[in-house]
CSV table of N, CA and C in Angstrom, one decimal:
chain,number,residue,atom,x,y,z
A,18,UNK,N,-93.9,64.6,-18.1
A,18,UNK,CA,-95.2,63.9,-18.2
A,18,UNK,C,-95.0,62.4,-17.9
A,19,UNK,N,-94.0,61.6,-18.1
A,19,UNK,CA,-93.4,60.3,-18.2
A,19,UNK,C,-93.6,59.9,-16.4
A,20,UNK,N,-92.7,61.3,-15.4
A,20,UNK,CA,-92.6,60.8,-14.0
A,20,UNK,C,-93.8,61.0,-13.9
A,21,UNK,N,-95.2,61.7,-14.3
A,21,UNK,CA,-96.1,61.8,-13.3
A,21,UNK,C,-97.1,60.5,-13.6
A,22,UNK,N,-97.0,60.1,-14.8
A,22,UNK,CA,-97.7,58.8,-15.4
A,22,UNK,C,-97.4,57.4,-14.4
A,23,UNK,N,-95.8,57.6,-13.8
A,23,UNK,CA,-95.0,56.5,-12.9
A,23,UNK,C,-95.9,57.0,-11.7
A,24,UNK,N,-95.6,58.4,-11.5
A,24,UNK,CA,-96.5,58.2,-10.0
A,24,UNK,C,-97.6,58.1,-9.8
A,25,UNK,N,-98.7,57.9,-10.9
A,25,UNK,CA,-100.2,57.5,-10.5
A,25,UNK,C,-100.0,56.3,-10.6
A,26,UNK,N,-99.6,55.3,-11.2
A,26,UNK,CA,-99.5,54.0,-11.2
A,26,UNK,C,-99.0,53.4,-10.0
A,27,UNK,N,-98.1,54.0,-9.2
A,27,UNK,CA,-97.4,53.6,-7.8
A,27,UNK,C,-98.6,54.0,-7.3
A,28,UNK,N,-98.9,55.3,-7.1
A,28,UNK,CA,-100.4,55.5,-6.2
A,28,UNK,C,-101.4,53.8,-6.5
A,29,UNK,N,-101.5,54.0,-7.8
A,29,UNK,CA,-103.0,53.3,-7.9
A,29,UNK,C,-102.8,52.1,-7.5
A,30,UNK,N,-101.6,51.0,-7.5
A,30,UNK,CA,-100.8,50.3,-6.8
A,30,UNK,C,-101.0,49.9,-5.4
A,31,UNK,N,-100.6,50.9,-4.9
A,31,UNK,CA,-100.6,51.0,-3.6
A,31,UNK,C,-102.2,51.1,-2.7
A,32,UNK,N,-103.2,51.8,-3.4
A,32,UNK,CA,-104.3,51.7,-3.2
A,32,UNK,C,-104.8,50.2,-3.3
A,33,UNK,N,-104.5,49.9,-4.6
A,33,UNK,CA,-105.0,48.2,-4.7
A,33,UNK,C,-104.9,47.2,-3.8
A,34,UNK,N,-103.0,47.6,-3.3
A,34,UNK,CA,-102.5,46.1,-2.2
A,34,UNK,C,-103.0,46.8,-0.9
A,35,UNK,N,-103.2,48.0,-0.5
A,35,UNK,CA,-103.3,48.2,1.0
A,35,UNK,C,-104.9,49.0,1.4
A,36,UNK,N,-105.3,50.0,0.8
A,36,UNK,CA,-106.3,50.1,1.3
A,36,UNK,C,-108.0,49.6,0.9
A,37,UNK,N,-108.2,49.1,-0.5
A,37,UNK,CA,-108.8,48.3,-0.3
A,37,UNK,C,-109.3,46.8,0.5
A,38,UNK,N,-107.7,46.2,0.2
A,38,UNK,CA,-108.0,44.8,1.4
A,38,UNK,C,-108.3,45.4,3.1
A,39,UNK,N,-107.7,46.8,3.4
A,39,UNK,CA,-108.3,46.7,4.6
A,39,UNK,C,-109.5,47.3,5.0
A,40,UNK,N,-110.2,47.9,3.7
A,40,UNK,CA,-111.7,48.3,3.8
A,40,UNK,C,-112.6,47.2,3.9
A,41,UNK,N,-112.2,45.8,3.2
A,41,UNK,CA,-112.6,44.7,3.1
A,41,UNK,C,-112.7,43.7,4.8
A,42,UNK,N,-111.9,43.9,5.1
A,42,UNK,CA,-111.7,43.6,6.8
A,42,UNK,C,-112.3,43.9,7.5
A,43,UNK,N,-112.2,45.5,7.5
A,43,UNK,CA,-113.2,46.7,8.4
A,43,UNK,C,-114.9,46.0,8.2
A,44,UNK,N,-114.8,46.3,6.4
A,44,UNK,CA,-116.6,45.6,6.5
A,44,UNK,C,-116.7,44.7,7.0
A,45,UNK,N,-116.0,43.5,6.8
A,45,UNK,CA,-116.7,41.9,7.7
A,45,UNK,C,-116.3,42.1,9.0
A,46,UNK,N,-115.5,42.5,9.6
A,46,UNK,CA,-115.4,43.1,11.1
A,46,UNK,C,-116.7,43.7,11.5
A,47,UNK,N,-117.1,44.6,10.5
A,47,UNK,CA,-117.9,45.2,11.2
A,47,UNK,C,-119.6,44.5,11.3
A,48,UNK,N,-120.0,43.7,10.3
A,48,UNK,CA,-120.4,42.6,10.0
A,48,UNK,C,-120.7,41.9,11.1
A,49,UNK,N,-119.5,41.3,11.6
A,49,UNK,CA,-119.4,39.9,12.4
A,49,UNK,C,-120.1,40.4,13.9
A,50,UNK,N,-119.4,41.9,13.9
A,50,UNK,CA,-120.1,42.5,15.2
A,50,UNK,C,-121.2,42.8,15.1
A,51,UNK,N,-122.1,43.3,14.0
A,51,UNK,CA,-123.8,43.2,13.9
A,51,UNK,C,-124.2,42.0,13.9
A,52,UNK,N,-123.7,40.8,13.6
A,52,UNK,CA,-124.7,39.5,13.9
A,52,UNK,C,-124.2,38.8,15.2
A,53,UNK,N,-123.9,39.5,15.8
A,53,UNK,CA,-124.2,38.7,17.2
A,53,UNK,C,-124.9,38.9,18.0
A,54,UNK,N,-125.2,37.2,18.4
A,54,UNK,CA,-126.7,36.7,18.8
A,54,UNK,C,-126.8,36.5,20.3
A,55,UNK,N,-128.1,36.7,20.8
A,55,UNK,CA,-128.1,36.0,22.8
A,55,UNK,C,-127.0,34.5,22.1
A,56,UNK,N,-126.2,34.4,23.4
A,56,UNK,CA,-125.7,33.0,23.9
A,56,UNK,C,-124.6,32.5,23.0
A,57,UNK,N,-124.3,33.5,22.2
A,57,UNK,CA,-123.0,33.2,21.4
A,57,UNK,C,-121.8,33.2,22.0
A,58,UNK,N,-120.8,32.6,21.8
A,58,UNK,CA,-119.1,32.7,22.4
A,58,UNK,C,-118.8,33.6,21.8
A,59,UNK,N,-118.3,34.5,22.5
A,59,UNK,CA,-117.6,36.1,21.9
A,59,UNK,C,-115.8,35.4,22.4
A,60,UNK,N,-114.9,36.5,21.7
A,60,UNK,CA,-113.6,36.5,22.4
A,60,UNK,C,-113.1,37.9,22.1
A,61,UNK,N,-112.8,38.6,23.3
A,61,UNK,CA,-112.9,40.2,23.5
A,61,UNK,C,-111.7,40.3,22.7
A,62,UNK,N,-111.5,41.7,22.4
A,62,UNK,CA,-109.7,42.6,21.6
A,62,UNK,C,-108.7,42.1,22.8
A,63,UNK,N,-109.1,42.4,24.4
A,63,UNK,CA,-108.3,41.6,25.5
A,63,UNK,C,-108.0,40.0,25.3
A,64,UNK,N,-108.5,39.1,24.6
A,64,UNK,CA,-108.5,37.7,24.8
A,64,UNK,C,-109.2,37.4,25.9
A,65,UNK,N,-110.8,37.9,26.3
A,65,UNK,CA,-111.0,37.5,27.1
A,65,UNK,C,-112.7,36.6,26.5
A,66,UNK,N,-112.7,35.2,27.3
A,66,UNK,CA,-114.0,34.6,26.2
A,66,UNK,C,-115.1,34.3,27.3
A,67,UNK,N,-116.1,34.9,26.2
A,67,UNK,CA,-117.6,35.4,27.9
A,67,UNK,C,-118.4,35.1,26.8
A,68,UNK,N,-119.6,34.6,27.1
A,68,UNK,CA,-121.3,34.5,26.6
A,68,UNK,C,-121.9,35.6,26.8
A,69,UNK,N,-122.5,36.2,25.4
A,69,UNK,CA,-123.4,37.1,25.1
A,69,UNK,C,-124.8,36.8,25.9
A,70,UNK,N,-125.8,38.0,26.9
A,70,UNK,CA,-126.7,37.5,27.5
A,70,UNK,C,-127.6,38.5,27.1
A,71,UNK,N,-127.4,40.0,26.6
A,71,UNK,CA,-128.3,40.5,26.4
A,71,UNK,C,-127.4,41.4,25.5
A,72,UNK,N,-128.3,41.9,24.2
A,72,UNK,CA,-128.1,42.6,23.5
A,72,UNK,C,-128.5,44.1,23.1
A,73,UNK,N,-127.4,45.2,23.5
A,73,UNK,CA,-128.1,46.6,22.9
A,73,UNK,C,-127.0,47.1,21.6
A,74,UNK,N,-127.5,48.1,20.9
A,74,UNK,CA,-126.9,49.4,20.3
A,74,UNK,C,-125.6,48.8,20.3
A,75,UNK,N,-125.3,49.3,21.5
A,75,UNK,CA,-124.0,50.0,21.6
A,75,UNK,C,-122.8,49.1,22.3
A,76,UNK,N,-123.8,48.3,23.8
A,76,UNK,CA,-123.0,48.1,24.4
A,76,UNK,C,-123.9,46.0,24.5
A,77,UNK,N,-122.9,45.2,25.4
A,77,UNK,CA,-123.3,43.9,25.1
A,77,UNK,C,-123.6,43.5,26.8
A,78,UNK,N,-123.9,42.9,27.4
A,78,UNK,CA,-123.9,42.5,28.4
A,78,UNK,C,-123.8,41.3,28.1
A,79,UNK,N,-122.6,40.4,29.0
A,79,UNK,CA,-121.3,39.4,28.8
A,79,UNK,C,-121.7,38.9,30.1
A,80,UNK,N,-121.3,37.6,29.9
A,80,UNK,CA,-120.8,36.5,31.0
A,80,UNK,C,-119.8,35.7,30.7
A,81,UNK,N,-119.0,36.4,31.8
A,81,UNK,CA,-117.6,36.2,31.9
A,81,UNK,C,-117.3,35.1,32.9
A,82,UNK,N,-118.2,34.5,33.5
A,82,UNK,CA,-118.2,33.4,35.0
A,82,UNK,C,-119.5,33.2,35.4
A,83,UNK,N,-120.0,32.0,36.0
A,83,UNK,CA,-120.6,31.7,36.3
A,83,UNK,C,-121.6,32.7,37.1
A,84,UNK,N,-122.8,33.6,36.7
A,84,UNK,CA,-122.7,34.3,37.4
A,84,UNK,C,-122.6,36.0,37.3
A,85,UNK,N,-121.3,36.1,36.6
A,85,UNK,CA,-120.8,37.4,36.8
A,85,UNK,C,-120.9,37.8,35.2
A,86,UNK,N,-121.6,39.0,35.4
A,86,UNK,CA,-122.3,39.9,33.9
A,86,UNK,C,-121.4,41.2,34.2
A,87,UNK,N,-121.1,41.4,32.8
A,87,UNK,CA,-120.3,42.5,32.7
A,87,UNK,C,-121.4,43.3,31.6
A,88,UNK,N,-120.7,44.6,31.5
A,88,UNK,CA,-121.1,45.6,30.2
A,88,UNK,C,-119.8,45.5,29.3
A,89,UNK,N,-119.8,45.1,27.8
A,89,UNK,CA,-118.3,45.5,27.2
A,89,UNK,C,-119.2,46.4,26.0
A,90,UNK,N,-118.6,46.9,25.7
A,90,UNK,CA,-118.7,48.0,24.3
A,90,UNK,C,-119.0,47.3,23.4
A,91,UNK,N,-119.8,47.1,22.3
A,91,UNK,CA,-120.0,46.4,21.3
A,91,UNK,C,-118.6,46.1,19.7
A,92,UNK,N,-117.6,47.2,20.2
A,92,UNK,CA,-116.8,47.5,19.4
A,92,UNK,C,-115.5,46.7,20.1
A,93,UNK,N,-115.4,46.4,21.4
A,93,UNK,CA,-114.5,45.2,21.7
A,93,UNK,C,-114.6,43.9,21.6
A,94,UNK,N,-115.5,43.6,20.7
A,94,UNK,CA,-115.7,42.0,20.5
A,94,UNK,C,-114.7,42.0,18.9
A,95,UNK,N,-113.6,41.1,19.0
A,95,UNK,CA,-112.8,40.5,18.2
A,95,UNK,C,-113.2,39.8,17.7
A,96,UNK,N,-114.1,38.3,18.0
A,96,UNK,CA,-114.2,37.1,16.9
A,96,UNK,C,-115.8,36.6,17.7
A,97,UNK,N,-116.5,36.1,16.9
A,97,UNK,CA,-116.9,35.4,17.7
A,97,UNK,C,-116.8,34.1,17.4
A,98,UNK,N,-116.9,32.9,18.5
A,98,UNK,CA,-115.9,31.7,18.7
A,98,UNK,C,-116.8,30.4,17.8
A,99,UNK,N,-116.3,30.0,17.0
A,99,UNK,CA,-117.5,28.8,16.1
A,99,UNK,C,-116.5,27.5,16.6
A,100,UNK,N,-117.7,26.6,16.1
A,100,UNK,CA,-117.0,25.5,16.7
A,100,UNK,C,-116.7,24.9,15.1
A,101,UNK,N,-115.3,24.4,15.2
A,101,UNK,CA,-114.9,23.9,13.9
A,101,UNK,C,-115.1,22.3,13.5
A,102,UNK,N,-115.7,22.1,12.6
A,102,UNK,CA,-116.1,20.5,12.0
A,102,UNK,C,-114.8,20.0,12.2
A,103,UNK,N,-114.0,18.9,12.5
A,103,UNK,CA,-113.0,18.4,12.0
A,103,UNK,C,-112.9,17.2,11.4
A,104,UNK,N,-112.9,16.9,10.0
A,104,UNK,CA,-112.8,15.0,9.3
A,104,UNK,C,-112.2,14.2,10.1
A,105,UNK,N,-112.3,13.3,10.0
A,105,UNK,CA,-111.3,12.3,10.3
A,105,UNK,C,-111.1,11.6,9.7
A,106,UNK,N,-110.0,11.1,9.1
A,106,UNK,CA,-109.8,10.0,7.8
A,106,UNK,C,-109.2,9.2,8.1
A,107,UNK,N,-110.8,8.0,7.6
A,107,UNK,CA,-110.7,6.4,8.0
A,107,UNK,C,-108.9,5.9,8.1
A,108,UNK,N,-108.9,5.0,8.9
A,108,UNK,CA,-107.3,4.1,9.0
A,108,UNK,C,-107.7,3.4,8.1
A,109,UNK,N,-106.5,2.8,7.5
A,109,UNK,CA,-106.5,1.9,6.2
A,109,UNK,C,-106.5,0.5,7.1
A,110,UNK,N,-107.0,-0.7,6.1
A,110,UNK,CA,-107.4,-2.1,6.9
A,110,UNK,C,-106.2,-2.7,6.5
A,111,UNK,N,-105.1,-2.5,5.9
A,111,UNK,CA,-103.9,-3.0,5.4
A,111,UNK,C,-102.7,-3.0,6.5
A,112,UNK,N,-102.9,-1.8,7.1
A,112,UNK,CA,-101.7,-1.2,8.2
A,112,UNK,C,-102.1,-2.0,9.3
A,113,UNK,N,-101.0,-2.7,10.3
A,113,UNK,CA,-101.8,-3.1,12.0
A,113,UNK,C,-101.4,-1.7,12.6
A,114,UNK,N,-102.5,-1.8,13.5
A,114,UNK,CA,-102.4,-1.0,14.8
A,114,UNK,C,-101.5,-0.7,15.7
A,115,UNK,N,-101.1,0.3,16.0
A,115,UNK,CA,-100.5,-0.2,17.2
A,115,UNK,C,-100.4,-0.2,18.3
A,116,UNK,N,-101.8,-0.5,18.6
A,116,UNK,CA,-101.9,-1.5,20.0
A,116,UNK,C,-102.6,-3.0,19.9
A,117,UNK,N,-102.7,-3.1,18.7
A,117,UNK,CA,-103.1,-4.1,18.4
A,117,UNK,C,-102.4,-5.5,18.7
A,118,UNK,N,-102.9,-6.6,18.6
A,118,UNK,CA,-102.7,-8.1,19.2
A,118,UNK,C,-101.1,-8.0,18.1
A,119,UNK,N,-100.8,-7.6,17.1
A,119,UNK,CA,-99.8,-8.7,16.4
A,119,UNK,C,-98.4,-6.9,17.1
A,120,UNK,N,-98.7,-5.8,17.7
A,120,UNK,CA,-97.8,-5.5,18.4
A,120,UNK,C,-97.3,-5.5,19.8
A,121,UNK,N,-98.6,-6.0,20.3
A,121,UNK,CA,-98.2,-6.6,22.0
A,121,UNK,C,-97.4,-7.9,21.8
A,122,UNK,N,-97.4,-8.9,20.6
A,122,UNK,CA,-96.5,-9.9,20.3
A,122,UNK,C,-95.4,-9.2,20.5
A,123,UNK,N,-94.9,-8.5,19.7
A,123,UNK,CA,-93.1,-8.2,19.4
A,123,UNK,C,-93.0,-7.6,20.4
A,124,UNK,N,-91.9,-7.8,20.8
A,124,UNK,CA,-90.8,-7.5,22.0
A,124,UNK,C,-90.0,-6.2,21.4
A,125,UNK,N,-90.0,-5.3,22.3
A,125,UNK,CA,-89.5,-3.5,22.3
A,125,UNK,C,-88.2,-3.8,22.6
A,126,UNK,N,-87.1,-2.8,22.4
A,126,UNK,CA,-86.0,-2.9,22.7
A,126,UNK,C,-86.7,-2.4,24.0
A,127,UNK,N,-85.6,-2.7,24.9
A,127,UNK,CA,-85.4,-2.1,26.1
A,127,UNK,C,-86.9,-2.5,27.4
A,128,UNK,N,-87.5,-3.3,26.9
A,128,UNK,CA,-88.5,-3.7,28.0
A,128,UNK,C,-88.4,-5.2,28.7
A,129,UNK,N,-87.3,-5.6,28.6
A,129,UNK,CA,-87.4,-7.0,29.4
A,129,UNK,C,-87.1,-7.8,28.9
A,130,UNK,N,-88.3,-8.0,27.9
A,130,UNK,CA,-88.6,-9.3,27.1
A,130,UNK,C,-87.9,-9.7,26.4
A,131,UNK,N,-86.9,-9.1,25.3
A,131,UNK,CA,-86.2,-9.5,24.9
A,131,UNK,C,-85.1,-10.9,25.0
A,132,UNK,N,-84.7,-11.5,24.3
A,132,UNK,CA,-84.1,-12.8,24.6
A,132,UNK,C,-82.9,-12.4,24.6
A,133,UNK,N,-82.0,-12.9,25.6
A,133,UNK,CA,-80.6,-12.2,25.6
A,133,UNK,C,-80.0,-14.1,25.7
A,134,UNK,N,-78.3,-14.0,25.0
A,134,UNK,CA,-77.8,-14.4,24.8
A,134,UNK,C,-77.6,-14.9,25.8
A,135,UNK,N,-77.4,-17.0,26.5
A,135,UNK,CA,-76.3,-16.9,27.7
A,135,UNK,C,-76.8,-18.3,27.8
């Protein structure tokens, strides 16, 4: 009774770490591919990145080039492409620059300027 109590536990285990998280995936996969909109950046299972121009069911009609409309399957679209915010955090007013006036002063090793002995 003892082994079979160990092996539902490893089962139920195993269920936990592997096939739930990838039921989880599958849904927002499958998700991400129902909300795609005219004129969004797609990037195909190939790595290939085309603008959505018309939408059916099943299948997407893509612009892959200026011009050039393809049909892709609706189930080959991998991601579709967002543009990411990125912060930028202010420079402190304590630090100089460096290109600033008080480093164009100082003399680099190796550019000339330097004062040599003679």
């Amino acid at each position: 009774m003892g082994g079979f109590l160990i092996l539902l536990i490893i089962l139920g285990a195993i269920w936990l770490l592997f096939v739930i998280p990838a039921r989880r995936r599958r849904s927002s996969h499958e998700s991400m591919q129902d909300s795609i909109e005219l004129g969004d950046e797609i990037i195909t299972a190939g790595g290939l990145h085309a603008f959505v121009r018309e939408l059916g069911d099943d299948q997407l009609k893509v612009e892959i080039a200026p011009g050039v409309v393809a049909t892709l399957d609706r189930r080959a679209v991998a991601a579709v492409a967002r543009e990411i915010e990125v912060e930028v955090e202010p420079e402190d007013a304590d630090e100089p620059e460096e290109g600033g006036p008080a480093a164009e002063a100082r003399p680099g090793p190796g550019d000339g300027t330097s004062a040599k002995p003679g």
